[in-house]
C-alpha atoms as one frame of an Amber mdcrd trajectory, in Angstrom:
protein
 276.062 144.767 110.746 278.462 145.902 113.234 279.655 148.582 111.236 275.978
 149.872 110.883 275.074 152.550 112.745 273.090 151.918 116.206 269.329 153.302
 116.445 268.836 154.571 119.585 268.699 151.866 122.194 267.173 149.543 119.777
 268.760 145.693 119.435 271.757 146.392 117.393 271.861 142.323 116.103 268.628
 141.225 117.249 267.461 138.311 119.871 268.220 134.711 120.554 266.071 132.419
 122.180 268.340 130.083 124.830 267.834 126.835 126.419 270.566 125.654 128.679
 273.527 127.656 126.710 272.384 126.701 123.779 270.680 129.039 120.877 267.494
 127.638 119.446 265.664 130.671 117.731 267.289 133.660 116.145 265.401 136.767
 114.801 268.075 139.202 113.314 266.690 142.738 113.390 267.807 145.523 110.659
 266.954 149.287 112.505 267.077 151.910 109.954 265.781 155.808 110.199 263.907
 157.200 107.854 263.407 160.883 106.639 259.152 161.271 107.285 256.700 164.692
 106.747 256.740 164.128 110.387 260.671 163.619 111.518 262.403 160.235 111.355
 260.354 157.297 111.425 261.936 154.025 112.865 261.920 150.940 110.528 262.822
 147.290 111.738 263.719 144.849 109.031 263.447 141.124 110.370 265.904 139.522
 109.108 266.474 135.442 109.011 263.563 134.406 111.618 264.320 130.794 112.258
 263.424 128.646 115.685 264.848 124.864 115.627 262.001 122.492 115.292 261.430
 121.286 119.566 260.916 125.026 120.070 258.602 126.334 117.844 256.027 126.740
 120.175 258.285 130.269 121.725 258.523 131.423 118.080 255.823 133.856 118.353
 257.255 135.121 121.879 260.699 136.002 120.595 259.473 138.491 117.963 256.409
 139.541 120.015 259.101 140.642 122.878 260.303 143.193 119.191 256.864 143.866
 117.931 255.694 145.773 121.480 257.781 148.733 120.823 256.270 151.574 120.109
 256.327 153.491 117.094 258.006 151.172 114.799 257.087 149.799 111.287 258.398
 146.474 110.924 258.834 144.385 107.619 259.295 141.284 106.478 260.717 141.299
 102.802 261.304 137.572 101.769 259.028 135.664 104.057 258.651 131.496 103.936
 255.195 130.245 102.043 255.327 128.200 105.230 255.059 131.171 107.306 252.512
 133.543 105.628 249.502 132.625 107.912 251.627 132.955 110.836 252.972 136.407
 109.745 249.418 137.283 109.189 248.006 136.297 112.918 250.292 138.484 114.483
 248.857 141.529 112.348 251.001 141.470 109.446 249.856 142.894 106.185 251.030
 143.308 102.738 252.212 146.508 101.006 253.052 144.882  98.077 251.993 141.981
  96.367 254.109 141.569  93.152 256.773 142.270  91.030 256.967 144.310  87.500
 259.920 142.946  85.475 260.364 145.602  82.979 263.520 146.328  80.040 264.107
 149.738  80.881 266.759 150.128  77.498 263.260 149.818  75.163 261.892 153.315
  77.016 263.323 156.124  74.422 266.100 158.379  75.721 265.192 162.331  76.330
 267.897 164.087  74.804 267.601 166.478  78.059 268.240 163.392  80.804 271.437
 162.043  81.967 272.117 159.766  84.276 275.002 160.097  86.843 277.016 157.641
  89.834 276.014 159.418  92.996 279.202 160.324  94.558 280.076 163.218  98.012
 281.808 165.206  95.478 278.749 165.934  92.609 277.550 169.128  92.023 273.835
 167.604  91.604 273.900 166.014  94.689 272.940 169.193  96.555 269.910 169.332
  94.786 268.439 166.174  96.655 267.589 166.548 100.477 269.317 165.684 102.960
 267.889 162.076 103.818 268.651 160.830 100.007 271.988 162.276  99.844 272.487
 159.733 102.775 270.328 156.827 100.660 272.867 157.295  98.152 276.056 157.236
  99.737 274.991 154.586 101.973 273.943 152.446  99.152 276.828 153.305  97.574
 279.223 151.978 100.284 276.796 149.030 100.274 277.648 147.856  96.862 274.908
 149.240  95.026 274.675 151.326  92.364 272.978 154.449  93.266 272.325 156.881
  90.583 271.276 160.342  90.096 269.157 161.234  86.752 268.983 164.845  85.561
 266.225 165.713  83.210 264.902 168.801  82.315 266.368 170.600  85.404 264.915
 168.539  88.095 266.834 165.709  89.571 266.056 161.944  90.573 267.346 159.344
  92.740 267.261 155.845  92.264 269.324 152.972  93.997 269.632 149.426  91.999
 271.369 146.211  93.627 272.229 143.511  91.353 270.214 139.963  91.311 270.059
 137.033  89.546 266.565 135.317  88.749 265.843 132.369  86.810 267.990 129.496
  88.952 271.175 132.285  88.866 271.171 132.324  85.323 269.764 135.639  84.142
 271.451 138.956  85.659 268.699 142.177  86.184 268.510 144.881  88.438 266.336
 145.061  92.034 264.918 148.908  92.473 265.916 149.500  95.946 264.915 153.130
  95.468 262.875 155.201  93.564 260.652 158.316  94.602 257.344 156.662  92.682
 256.466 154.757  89.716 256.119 158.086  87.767 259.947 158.649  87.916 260.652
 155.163  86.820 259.012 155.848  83.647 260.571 159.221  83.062 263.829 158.253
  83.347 264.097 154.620  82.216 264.960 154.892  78.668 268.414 156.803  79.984
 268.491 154.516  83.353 268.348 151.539  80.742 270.839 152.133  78.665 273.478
 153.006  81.705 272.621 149.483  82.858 273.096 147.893  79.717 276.318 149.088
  79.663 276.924 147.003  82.984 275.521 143.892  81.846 272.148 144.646  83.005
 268.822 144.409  80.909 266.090 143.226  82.549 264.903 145.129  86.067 262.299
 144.449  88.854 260.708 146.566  91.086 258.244 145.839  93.562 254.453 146.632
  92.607 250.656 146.172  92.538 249.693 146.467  89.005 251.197 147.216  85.495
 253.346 150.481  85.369 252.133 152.480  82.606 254.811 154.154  80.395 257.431
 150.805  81.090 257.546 147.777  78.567 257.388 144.530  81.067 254.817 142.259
  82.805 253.356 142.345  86.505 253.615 139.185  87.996 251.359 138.918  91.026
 252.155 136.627  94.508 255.720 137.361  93.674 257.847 138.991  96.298 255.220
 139.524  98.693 256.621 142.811 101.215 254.616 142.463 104.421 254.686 145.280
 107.494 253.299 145.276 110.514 253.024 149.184 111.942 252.020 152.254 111.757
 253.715 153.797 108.745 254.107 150.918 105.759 257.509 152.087 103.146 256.304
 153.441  99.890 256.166 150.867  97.291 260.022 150.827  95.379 261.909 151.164
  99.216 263.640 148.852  99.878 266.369 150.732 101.525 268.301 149.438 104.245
 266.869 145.924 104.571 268.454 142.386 104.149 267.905 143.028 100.354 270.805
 145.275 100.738 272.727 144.311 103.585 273.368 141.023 103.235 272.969 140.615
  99.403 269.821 139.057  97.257
C-alpha cells in the first residue's frame, strides 16, 4: 500500500480506533481514481473492517468519521454474513448480487480476434484511452494478467487475477475488468483458450443474471459487492480493490 499512489488528502492506510496506546478497531481504506463522463470519480475500498469484541459499540463511528466525505463511492467487496444488516443501516446497498462461473474455452474462436499481454510498448495499446492504458499497466504490475483482445478492428480490455474456489482446490480466473457483459461474450472463445494455456478453465465474474452468449451458471447470494455513494462501479470492476491488492 505504501507504494500506491496517494489520493489527494485522503487516508493513505486508513484509521485505527485507540484506547490507552492500544489499537482496538482497524478499517483499512483502498482510494483509487477513476476515469468518469464527468472527470475522475473518487472510489474508497474498505478493506479488513475489524473492532475487538469490548469495543464494538465505536464500530459504526470509526467508518462513519470515512463515510462523511463528500463525493466518494465506497465499497465493500467481501463483507462478513455477520455484518450484512449492519452494512445495510448505514445506507449500504448492493450492486451486485452473484456470481456467473462460466468456461470461456467452450465459446468458438473468431478467426479475426486475438488476444494480447498488455504491455507500455504495444502498438494496440494506443487504441484504448487513457484511464485503461493505466488499468492495464497497473494491473499488470499488480500481478494480474491484463489482456488486450483485437477483433475485427476494435480493441478490448480485460484484467483477470487468479483464484482458487472449491476449499483451494480448483484454479479459475476473477474478471477484475471488463467494459460490459457484451464484450465478455465476444471475446471469450479466444480469452478462453489463452487461459487454458495458463492452467486456467473455469472463470467468474460478478453478475445479476445469466450472461447470454457464455456457457456457465449464475449463482445468486454469492459474492455480494455492496456501495454506499453516489456513483456505484459498473458490474465486472473490480479494479483497484483488496481483490487486487492484497490477493483473493
Amino acid at each position: 500500500m505504501s507504494q500506491r499512489p496517494a489520493v489527494a488528502d485522503f487516508p493513505r492506510y486508513g484509521l485505527a480506533l485507540e484506547k490507552s496506546g492500544r489499537i482496538v478497531g482497524v478499517v483499512m481504506t483502498l482510494y483509487s481514481l477513476h476515469a468518469g463522463r464527468d472527470g475522475d470519480e473518487v472510489r474508497c475500498n474498505l478493506s479488513s473492517w475489524s473492532v475487538d469484541a469490548g469495543f464494538r459499540p465505536y464500530a459504526a463511528k470509526l467508518v462513519g468519521a470515512l463515510l462523511r466525505q463528500k463525493g466518494v463511492t465506497f465499497t465493500n467487496i467481501s463483507p462478513a454474513p455477520a455484518t450484512l444488516k449492519a452494512n445495510e443501516a448505514i445506507g449500504f446497498r448492493l450492486f451486485s448480487n452473484g456470481q456467473f462461473a462460466f468456461v470461456p474455452a467452450l465459446n468458438p474462436v473468431r478467426r479475426s480476434c486475438r488476444v494480447l499481454e498488455a504491455r507500455c510498448d504495444l502498438a494496440e495499446m494506443a487504441l484504448l484511452s487513457e484511464s485503461e492504458r493505466y488499468t492495464l499497466s497497473e494491473h499488470s504490475a499488480l500481478g494480474c494478467l491484463s489482456l488486450i483482445c483485437v477483433c475485427d478492428g476494435a480493441v478490448f480490455p480485460f484484467v483477470v487475477v487468479a483464484r482458487r474456489i472449491g476449499h483451494g482446490l480448483i484454479p479459475c480466473g476473477q474478471i477484475v475488468y471488463c467494459r460490459s457483459p457484451a464484450d465478455l461474450g465476444r471475446c471469450a472463445g479466444t480469452i478462453g483458450r489463452f487461459l487454458l494455456r495458463r492452467g486456467i478453465l473455469l472463470c467468474l465474474v460478478d453478475a445479476k443474471e445469466r450472461i447470454p452468449g457464455l456457457f456457465g451458471r449464475h449463482f445468486p447470494n454469492r459474492g455480494l459487492r455492496y456501495f454506499k455513494g453516489p456513483k456505484p462501479p459498473q458490474l465486472g470492476d473490480l479494479t483497484f480493490t483488496e481483490l487486487v491488492i492484497f490477493g483473493p
